XYZ file of C-alpha atoms in Angstrom:
491
model
C -102.806 -76.365 -83.774
C -101.101 -73.930 -86.162
C -102.638 -73.066 -89.474
C -100.602 -73.448 -92.650
C -99.737 -69.745 -92.529
C -99.036 -69.574 -88.806
C -95.416 -70.114 -87.670
C -95.052 -72.827 -85.062
C -93.635 -72.836 -81.555
C -92.815 -75.446 -78.934
C -92.138 -74.145 -75.426
C -91.165 -76.107 -72.333
C -91.512 -74.659 -68.844
C -89.196 -76.567 -66.459
C -90.736 -74.821 -63.439
C -94.089 -76.582 -63.944
C -92.465 -79.867 -64.958
C -92.827 -82.503 -62.215
C -90.710 -85.595 -61.667
C -93.845 -87.680 -62.169
C -94.069 -86.080 -65.644
C -90.495 -87.149 -66.307
C -91.201 -90.744 -65.266
C -94.400 -90.852 -67.309
C -92.771 -89.435 -70.459
C -89.896 -91.876 -70.192
C -91.856 -95.094 -69.657
C -95.516 -94.414 -70.529
C -95.558 -91.831 -73.338
C -98.979 -90.623 -74.348
C -100.283 -87.386 -75.813
C -97.318 -85.078 -75.292
C -99.375 -81.892 -75.503
C -101.498 -82.961 -72.537
C -98.661 -82.111 -70.174
C -99.027 -78.769 -68.420
C -95.392 -77.760 -68.928
C -95.711 -77.928 -72.746
C -97.084 -75.070 -74.865
C -97.330 -75.790 -78.580
C -99.440 -74.816 -81.594
C -98.423 -77.828 -83.680
C -99.839 -81.353 -83.969
C -98.809 -83.590 -81.092
C -95.187 -84.680 -81.642
C -95.004 -88.463 -81.363
C -91.808 -89.150 -79.453
C -91.783 -92.898 -80.025
C -88.043 -93.425 -79.646
C -87.001 -94.279 -76.074
C -83.565 -92.786 -76.754
C -85.202 -89.548 -77.894
C -87.252 -89.364 -74.712
C -84.239 -90.269 -72.567
C -82.166 -87.391 -73.972
C -85.035 -84.961 -73.382
C -85.436 -86.223 -69.824
C -81.702 -85.750 -69.155
C -82.022 -82.151 -70.347
C -85.035 -81.492 -68.112
C -83.412 -83.109 -65.070
C -80.423 -80.778 -65.488
C -82.819 -77.831 -65.656
C -84.724 -79.031 -62.574
C -81.463 -79.336 -60.642
C -80.479 -75.814 -61.688
C -83.850 -74.536 -60.490
C -83.619 -76.452 -57.209
C -80.039 -75.534 -56.357
C -79.629 -72.331 -58.364
C -79.688 -70.046 -55.328
C -77.041 -72.222 -53.671
C -74.887 -72.047 -56.793
C -75.192 -68.252 -56.864
C -74.345 -68.046 -53.138
C -71.257 -70.208 -53.630
C -70.206 -68.074 -56.595
C -70.516 -64.838 -54.614
C -68.424 -66.276 -51.758
C -65.788 -67.657 -54.119
C -65.416 -64.359 -55.991
C -65.295 -62.362 -52.746
C -62.583 -64.646 -51.350
C -60.527 -64.533 -54.553
C -60.689 -60.733 -54.624
C -59.890 -60.487 -50.913
C -56.729 -62.541 -51.419
C -55.755 -60.682 -54.590
C -56.210 -57.185 -53.127
C -54.167 -58.060 -50.055
C -51.341 -59.846 -51.854
C -52.184 -63.449 -51.038
C -52.627 -65.387 -47.802
C -49.554 -63.908 -46.092
C -50.441 -60.363 -47.155
C -54.004 -60.880 -45.945
C -52.727 -61.966 -42.521
C -50.266 -59.052 -42.241
C -52.821 -56.461 -43.347
C -55.280 -57.841 -40.805
C -52.682 -57.501 -38.034
C -51.849 -53.938 -39.136
C -55.503 -52.974 -39.378
C -55.108 -52.140 -43.080
C -57.203 -54.932 -44.544
C -58.482 -54.167 -48.056
C -62.066 -55.316 -48.558
C -63.299 -55.985 -52.111
C -66.394 -54.165 -53.301
C -68.511 -55.460 -56.157
C -68.912 -53.125 -59.117
C -65.584 -51.327 -58.668
C -62.698 -51.199 -61.130
C -60.575 -53.514 -58.979
C -63.218 -56.202 -58.441
C -62.603 -59.127 -60.784
C -64.909 -61.971 -61.793
C -63.807 -65.583 -61.490
C -63.145 -65.466 -65.251
C -60.515 -62.780 -64.668
C -58.993 -64.798 -61.829
C -58.526 -67.746 -64.186
C -56.980 -65.390 -66.761
C -56.042 -61.856 -65.736
C -54.659 -60.834 -69.143
C -56.103 -57.687 -70.672
C -53.209 -56.844 -72.998
C -53.735 -56.987 -76.742
C -51.224 -58.541 -79.100
C -48.810 -56.202 -80.810
C -50.795 -56.308 -84.032
C -53.793 -54.747 -82.299
C -52.335 -52.963 -79.254
C -51.976 -49.642 -81.107
C -55.442 -49.905 -82.555
C -56.423 -46.364 -81.668
C -53.511 -44.894 -83.621
C -53.105 -47.229 -86.558
C -56.509 -48.214 -87.922
C -57.643 -46.742 -91.220
C -60.113 -47.937 -93.802
C -57.162 -49.327 -95.740
C -55.483 -51.134 -92.840
C -58.458 -52.376 -90.832
C -58.122 -55.824 -92.388
C -54.595 -56.154 -90.945
C -55.771 -56.183 -87.315
C -55.274 -59.440 -85.430
C -59.025 -59.769 -85.153
C -59.006 -63.230 -83.587
C -56.891 -62.080 -80.634
C -58.781 -58.812 -80.289
C -62.154 -60.584 -80.162
C -60.982 -63.317 -77.770
C -59.788 -60.710 -75.244
C -62.923 -58.567 -75.672
C -65.247 -61.578 -75.255
C -63.406 -62.420 -72.017
C -63.546 -58.817 -70.811
C -67.350 -58.821 -71.209
C -67.632 -60.928 -68.026
C -66.419 -58.016 -65.890
C -68.401 -55.167 -64.320
C -68.843 -51.753 -65.941
C -66.135 -49.970 -63.942
C -63.586 -52.691 -64.693
C -64.426 -52.725 -68.417
C -64.284 -48.931 -68.699
C -60.925 -48.830 -66.922
C -59.401 -51.403 -69.291
C -60.778 -49.784 -72.459
C -59.982 -46.188 -71.490
C -56.782 -46.492 -69.461
C -55.106 -49.674 -70.687
C -56.073 -49.666 -74.350
C -56.405 -45.853 -74.683
C -59.611 -46.246 -76.665
C -63.059 -44.681 -76.335
C -65.501 -46.433 -74.004
C -69.055 -45.750 -75.220
C -71.547 -47.528 -72.967
C -72.185 -50.581 -70.798
C -75.669 -52.138 -70.937
C -77.483 -54.095 -68.235
C -80.551 -55.053 -70.261
C -83.999 -56.349 -69.394
C -85.209 -59.911 -69.965
C -89.007 -60.019 -70.229
C -89.313 -63.656 -69.158
C -86.988 -63.391 -66.164
C -88.374 -59.942 -65.290
C -84.921 -58.661 -64.448
C -81.860 -57.082 -66.032
C -79.983 -60.214 -67.019
C -78.196 -59.408 -70.310
C -74.905 -57.500 -70.222
C -72.999 -55.989 -73.131
C -70.788 -53.016 -73.945
C -69.676 -50.869 -76.869
C -66.381 -49.088 -77.485
C -64.630 -47.397 -80.399
C -60.965 -47.232 -81.359
C -61.103 -43.434 -80.849
C -63.627 -40.792 -79.846
C -63.494 -38.743 -83.047
C -63.441 -40.138 -86.574
C -63.640 -43.717 -85.274
C -62.674 -46.443 -87.713
C -63.810 -49.373 -85.588
C -66.878 -49.913 -83.372
C -66.963 -53.050 -81.214
C -70.048 -54.656 -79.642
C -69.416 -57.388 -77.043
C -71.982 -59.570 -75.266
C -71.373 -61.255 -71.906
C -71.522 -65.043 -71.902
C -72.598 -67.757 -69.486
C -71.357 -66.850 -66.021
C -70.057 -69.994 -64.237
C -72.180 -69.465 -61.108
C -75.271 -68.001 -62.772
C -77.973 -70.729 -62.894
C -80.234 -68.665 -65.169
C -77.522 -68.501 -67.821
C -77.126 -72.282 -67.728
C -80.909 -72.736 -67.825
C -80.959 -70.694 -71.023
C -78.138 -72.771 -72.544
C -79.977 -76.042 -71.812
C -83.379 -74.762 -72.944
C -84.831 -76.635 -75.930
C -87.797 -74.318 -76.563
C -88.088 -72.730 -79.971
C -90.309 -70.570 -82.143
C -90.489 -70.163 -85.886
C -89.942 -67.024 -87.952
C -91.720 -67.095 -91.286
C -89.275 -67.576 -94.224
C -86.347 -67.777 -91.783
C -86.611 -70.959 -89.711
C -86.707 -72.144 -86.114
C -84.820 -70.090 -83.529
C -83.880 -70.666 -79.888
C -86.463 -68.939 -77.720
C -84.297 -68.343 -74.629
C -81.503 -66.594 -76.520
C -83.982 -64.356 -78.313
C -85.543 -63.389 -74.986
C -82.100 -62.475 -73.672
C -81.792 -60.027 -76.587
C -85.170 -58.461 -75.810
C -88.009 -60.490 -77.319
C -91.275 -59.581 -75.579
C -93.599 -62.347 -76.833
C -92.557 -65.963 -76.288
C -94.442 -67.323 -79.269
C -94.815 -64.860 -82.131
C -92.047 -62.984 -83.941
C -94.253 -60.127 -85.162
C -95.368 -59.119 -81.657
C -92.183 -60.243 -79.943
C -89.893 -58.201 -82.188
C -91.585 -54.979 -83.354
C -89.227 -52.800 -85.364
C -89.784 -49.905 -82.976
C -90.726 -49.912 -79.294
C -93.335 -47.991 -77.359
C -92.125 -45.448 -74.798
C -92.733 -47.822 -71.863
C -90.785 -50.589 -73.558
C -87.911 -48.217 -74.357
C -87.567 -47.434 -70.665
C -86.866 -51.106 -69.955
C -83.744 -51.052 -72.155
C -83.922 -54.292 -74.119
C -80.439 -55.225 -75.386
C -81.084 -55.342 -79.131
C -82.934 -52.025 -79.309
C -80.532 -50.145 -77.025
C -77.470 -51.310 -78.970
C -79.129 -50.674 -82.333
C -79.961 -47.076 -81.390
C -76.424 -46.433 -80.184
C -74.952 -47.864 -83.398
C -77.221 -45.625 -85.470
C -75.961 -42.592 -83.543
C -72.304 -43.631 -83.760
C -72.478 -44.211 -87.520
C -73.957 -40.739 -88.054
C -70.782 -39.213 -86.615
C -68.343 -41.887 -87.833
C -69.433 -42.655 -91.378
C -66.356 -44.744 -92.247
C -66.439 -46.901 -89.118
C -66.601 -50.675 -89.372
C -68.536 -52.726 -86.802
C -67.291 -55.894 -85.128
C -69.561 -58.058 -82.922
C -68.243 -60.732 -80.570
C -69.060 -62.882 -77.547
C -68.152 -66.068 -75.695
C -70.654 -68.794 -74.765
C -74.149 -67.297 -74.344
C -72.574 -64.040 -75.540
C -71.658 -65.795 -78.782
C -75.294 -66.805 -79.292
C -76.402 -63.196 -78.840
C -73.618 -61.998 -81.148
C -74.858 -64.155 -84.036
C -78.563 -63.460 -83.430
C -78.036 -59.693 -83.291
C -77.319 -59.369 -87.060
C -80.275 -61.682 -87.769
C -82.587 -59.085 -86.236
C -80.824 -56.314 -88.141
C -81.607 -58.182 -91.365
C -85.241 -58.766 -90.397
C -85.682 -55.082 -89.521
C -83.835 -53.984 -92.683
C -81.225 -51.968 -90.807
C -79.146 -51.500 -93.952
C -76.939 -48.696 -92.631
C -75.717 -50.863 -89.754
C -75.417 -53.999 -91.906
C -73.340 -52.133 -94.495
C -70.848 -51.235 -91.754
C -70.844 -54.644 -90.045
C -67.746 -56.524 -91.228
C -67.096 -59.317 -88.714
C -68.875 -61.565 -86.215
C -66.549 -63.666 -84.036
C -67.969 -66.147 -81.525
C -66.165 -68.414 -79.053
C -67.778 -71.527 -77.560
C -71.137 -70.494 -79.012
C -74.227 -72.711 -78.481
C -76.609 -73.652 -81.292
C -79.176 -70.953 -82.021
C -81.390 -72.255 -84.844
C -82.164 -74.955 -87.386
C -80.737 -75.543 -90.868
C -83.252 -73.167 -92.497
C -82.157 -70.396 -90.149
C -78.520 -71.165 -90.978
C -79.154 -70.983 -94.729
C -80.999 -67.683 -94.280
C -78.089 -66.191 -92.334
C -75.441 -67.475 -94.756
C -77.281 -65.883 -97.669
C -77.521 -62.496 -95.979
C -73.954 -62.590 -94.672
C -72.777 -63.116 -98.248
C -75.044 -60.322 -99.522
C -73.738 -57.909 -96.873
C -70.082 -59.072 -97.033
C -70.058 -60.066 -93.350
C -67.387 -62.505 -92.169
C -68.532 -65.012 -89.539
C -65.946 -66.976 -87.563
C -67.133 -69.558 -85.019
C -64.314 -70.823 -82.796
C -64.503 -74.047 -80.735
C -61.881 -75.333 -78.289
C -61.634 -79.114 -78.095
C -64.530 -80.689 -76.161
C -66.171 -77.487 -74.980
C -69.675 -78.497 -73.877
C -71.508 -75.299 -74.848
C -71.140 -75.564 -78.678
C -72.830 -78.969 -78.254
C -75.857 -77.340 -76.586
C -78.800 -77.479 -76.815
C -78.353 -81.226 -77.278
C -78.792 -82.033 -80.956
C -81.013 -84.636 -82.616
C -82.914 -86.534 -81.543
C -83.710 -83.824 -78.968
C -83.872 -80.769 -81.204
C -83.009 -80.195 -84.852
C -80.771 -77.181 -84.273
C -77.422 -77.028 -86.044
C -74.505 -74.648 -86.459
C -73.789 -72.999 -89.792
C -70.852 -71.414 -91.546
C -68.060 -73.796 -90.582
C -65.869 -73.926 -87.506
C -62.334 -72.999 -86.440
C -61.576 -75.986 -84.232
C -58.650 -76.187 -81.793
C -57.179 -79.661 -81.399
C -54.183 -80.563 -79.207
C -51.659 -77.823 -78.403
C -53.782 -75.177 -80.148
C -53.465 -76.682 -83.605
C -56.287 -75.486 -85.841
C -58.531 -77.446 -88.149
C -61.097 -75.715 -90.327
C -64.140 -77.960 -90.183
C -67.670 -78.053 -91.462
C -68.754 -79.004 -87.913
C -66.965 -79.782 -84.659
C -66.448 -83.481 -83.750
C -68.748 -85.181 -81.240
C -71.859 -83.139 -81.947
C -73.735 -85.240 -79.389
C -71.966 -84.400 -76.132
C -73.641 -87.312 -74.308
C -72.042 -89.911 -76.586
C -70.174 -92.034 -74.014
C -67.802 -93.346 -76.695
C -66.045 -89.976 -76.553
C -65.691 -89.853 -72.755
C -62.285 -91.636 -72.497
C -60.810 -89.395 -75.199
C -62.232 -86.257 -73.609
C -60.824 -87.114 -70.182
C -57.450 -87.988 -71.684
C -57.206 -84.629 -73.448
C -58.374 -82.830 -70.297
C -55.430 -84.477 -68.508
C -53.081 -83.327 -71.285
C -54.442 -79.781 -70.920
C -53.732 -79.902 -67.180
C -50.165 -81.120 -67.715
C -49.571 -78.433 -70.327
C -50.965 -75.767 -67.975
C -48.284 -76.637 -65.417
C -45.474 -75.931 -67.892
C -46.869 -73.470 -70.439
C -45.441 -70.469 -68.588
C -41.971 -71.942 -69.124
C -42.447 -73.111 -72.706
C -44.396 -70.115 -74.066
C -43.499 -67.253 -71.724
C -44.842 -65.533 -68.624
C -47.861 -64.140 -70.493
C -49.226 -67.707 -70.648
C -48.471 -68.743 -67.062
C -51.628 -70.165 -65.483
C -53.058 -69.058 -62.163
C -53.802 -71.607 -59.453
C -57.485 -70.830 -60.009
C -57.233 -71.898 -63.659
C -55.316 -75.051 -62.746
C -57.951 -75.911 -60.138
C -60.653 -75.557 -62.814
C -58.770 -77.996 -65.025
C -58.518 -80.483 -62.153
C -62.272 -80.216 -61.564
C -62.732 -80.816 -65.293
C -61.197 -84.252 -64.936
C -64.098 -85.331 -62.732
C -66.947 -83.802 -64.728
C -68.244 -86.214 -67.394
C -66.637 -85.303 -70.679
C -64.484 -82.490 -69.240
C -66.548 -80.050 -71.284
C -66.739 -77.320 -68.636
C -62.943 -76.969 -68.326
C -62.685 -76.783 -72.136
C -65.128 -73.864 -72.083
C -62.734 -71.502 -70.278
C -62.105 -68.218 -72.155
C -58.418 -68.657 -71.266
C -57.967 -71.399 -73.856
C -59.642 -69.255 -76.501
C -57.188 -66.420 -75.783
C -54.264 -68.867 -75.796
C -55.513 -70.320 -79.057
C -55.681 -66.875 -80.673
C -52.017 -66.301 -79.730
C -50.481 -69.749 -80.139
C -52.478 -71.316 -82.975
C -50.672 -73.325 -85.591
C -51.920 -74.529 -88.960
C -49.324 -76.262 -91.095
C -51.816 -76.868 -93.890
C -55.323 -75.573 -94.358
C -57.818 -78.393 -94.618
C -61.538 -77.925 -94.912
C -63.052 -81.065 -93.447
C -66.534 -82.406 -93.079
C -67.585 -84.541 -90.144
C -69.381 -87.746 -90.992
C -72.220 -89.119 -88.890
C -69.733 -91.479 -87.233
C -67.787 -88.492 -85.920
C -64.765 -89.134 -88.196
C -63.412 -86.320 -90.329
C -62.881 -86.602 -94.048
C -60.772 -84.264 -96.151
């Protein structure tokens, strides 16, 4: 049990969770802390509500399935991406056949500049909108606020899913900007390099803009989905409760205690393991020494959005004032919940103090912003409002997105109906909006699959819709709305 001065933690280990535990918790709840898969320094939480226990059990069953079939999911993903790249490199099915006959078959190779992830196959766009396409030539301290930041961040967050060679090629050769570094960072819990990010500047000398982008949840990566569904947390004194899995992805070394998990400076051995937060922080320090007027922008989609919003939290805790003074914007797309209301209030206060703009963008019924599942499972909540895309990329500025509880079956008919509308629009959007918006067969297939997944939340999570939204959004009137507990919005 924690003392009054000791921050709490509650950690679940799905690997040691048995199905007999699940049955027992659901129907014969006893002392929760007696279960081997639970580590906690708080008094035993009395989960008396059957609904509460049911929602927790659903979460754990999803995690158990990911653990059981994760290797199969990864294998399928590798085969799918290889096949998509094989077809693309050889010009489609007919080109593949002809090249095979000629003996000139082009075989895809992972890690090269022409190997694309499934995200790129659903949306191959790398071009920036006109307002930001000449970024390297036009940005000054006086004009930096004129950049189409929403479009820039949506494209960058999508690009973060690609390999280093692909990213460097796009930044250096397509955008004519300065690629700085790509990071493949260590996760202490997973004991592997599982966190990817990259940094680039608008120019090599006298840079006015520095961009940090974190990779999000890869569709066929079970460990990413395990992290998204994790409901473990730890408490930071005077800050609040924070998602444990996301913090570990950034480089936390102790599962339970902030002070030992996040030292301000690392030992030499720890430095060699290249934890994401520390590696990026050191590079930003160096870049700001040589580019004193540069502004910093941080972005990410999905899991990458969670890391993007937690990164400045650590900068605040470690009093990295030089970096915070240069950090102007944090844009996240389809970001999961990362902390409780106390954490949100702490971040809002420091964002105001440091003049940092935070924009959280949600497309329709995207499942990930509704993860981890909210109360009664965990008391995490978003903060800072929400740019919410409704039908046909219309924008509403909300306090919170509708349907905070993704498992609310009352929303299922509406979600499936809008998923069908999205599919129908995808078939014609290339005609109505121009060739830049024409959807690939891979993207259309994803939308079809979305019709059969409860709630259609996976299809709504595609980075493609976030890029489309950044380019096609419409807002006739600006309305700041709050969502009532019933899910209805009020002006």
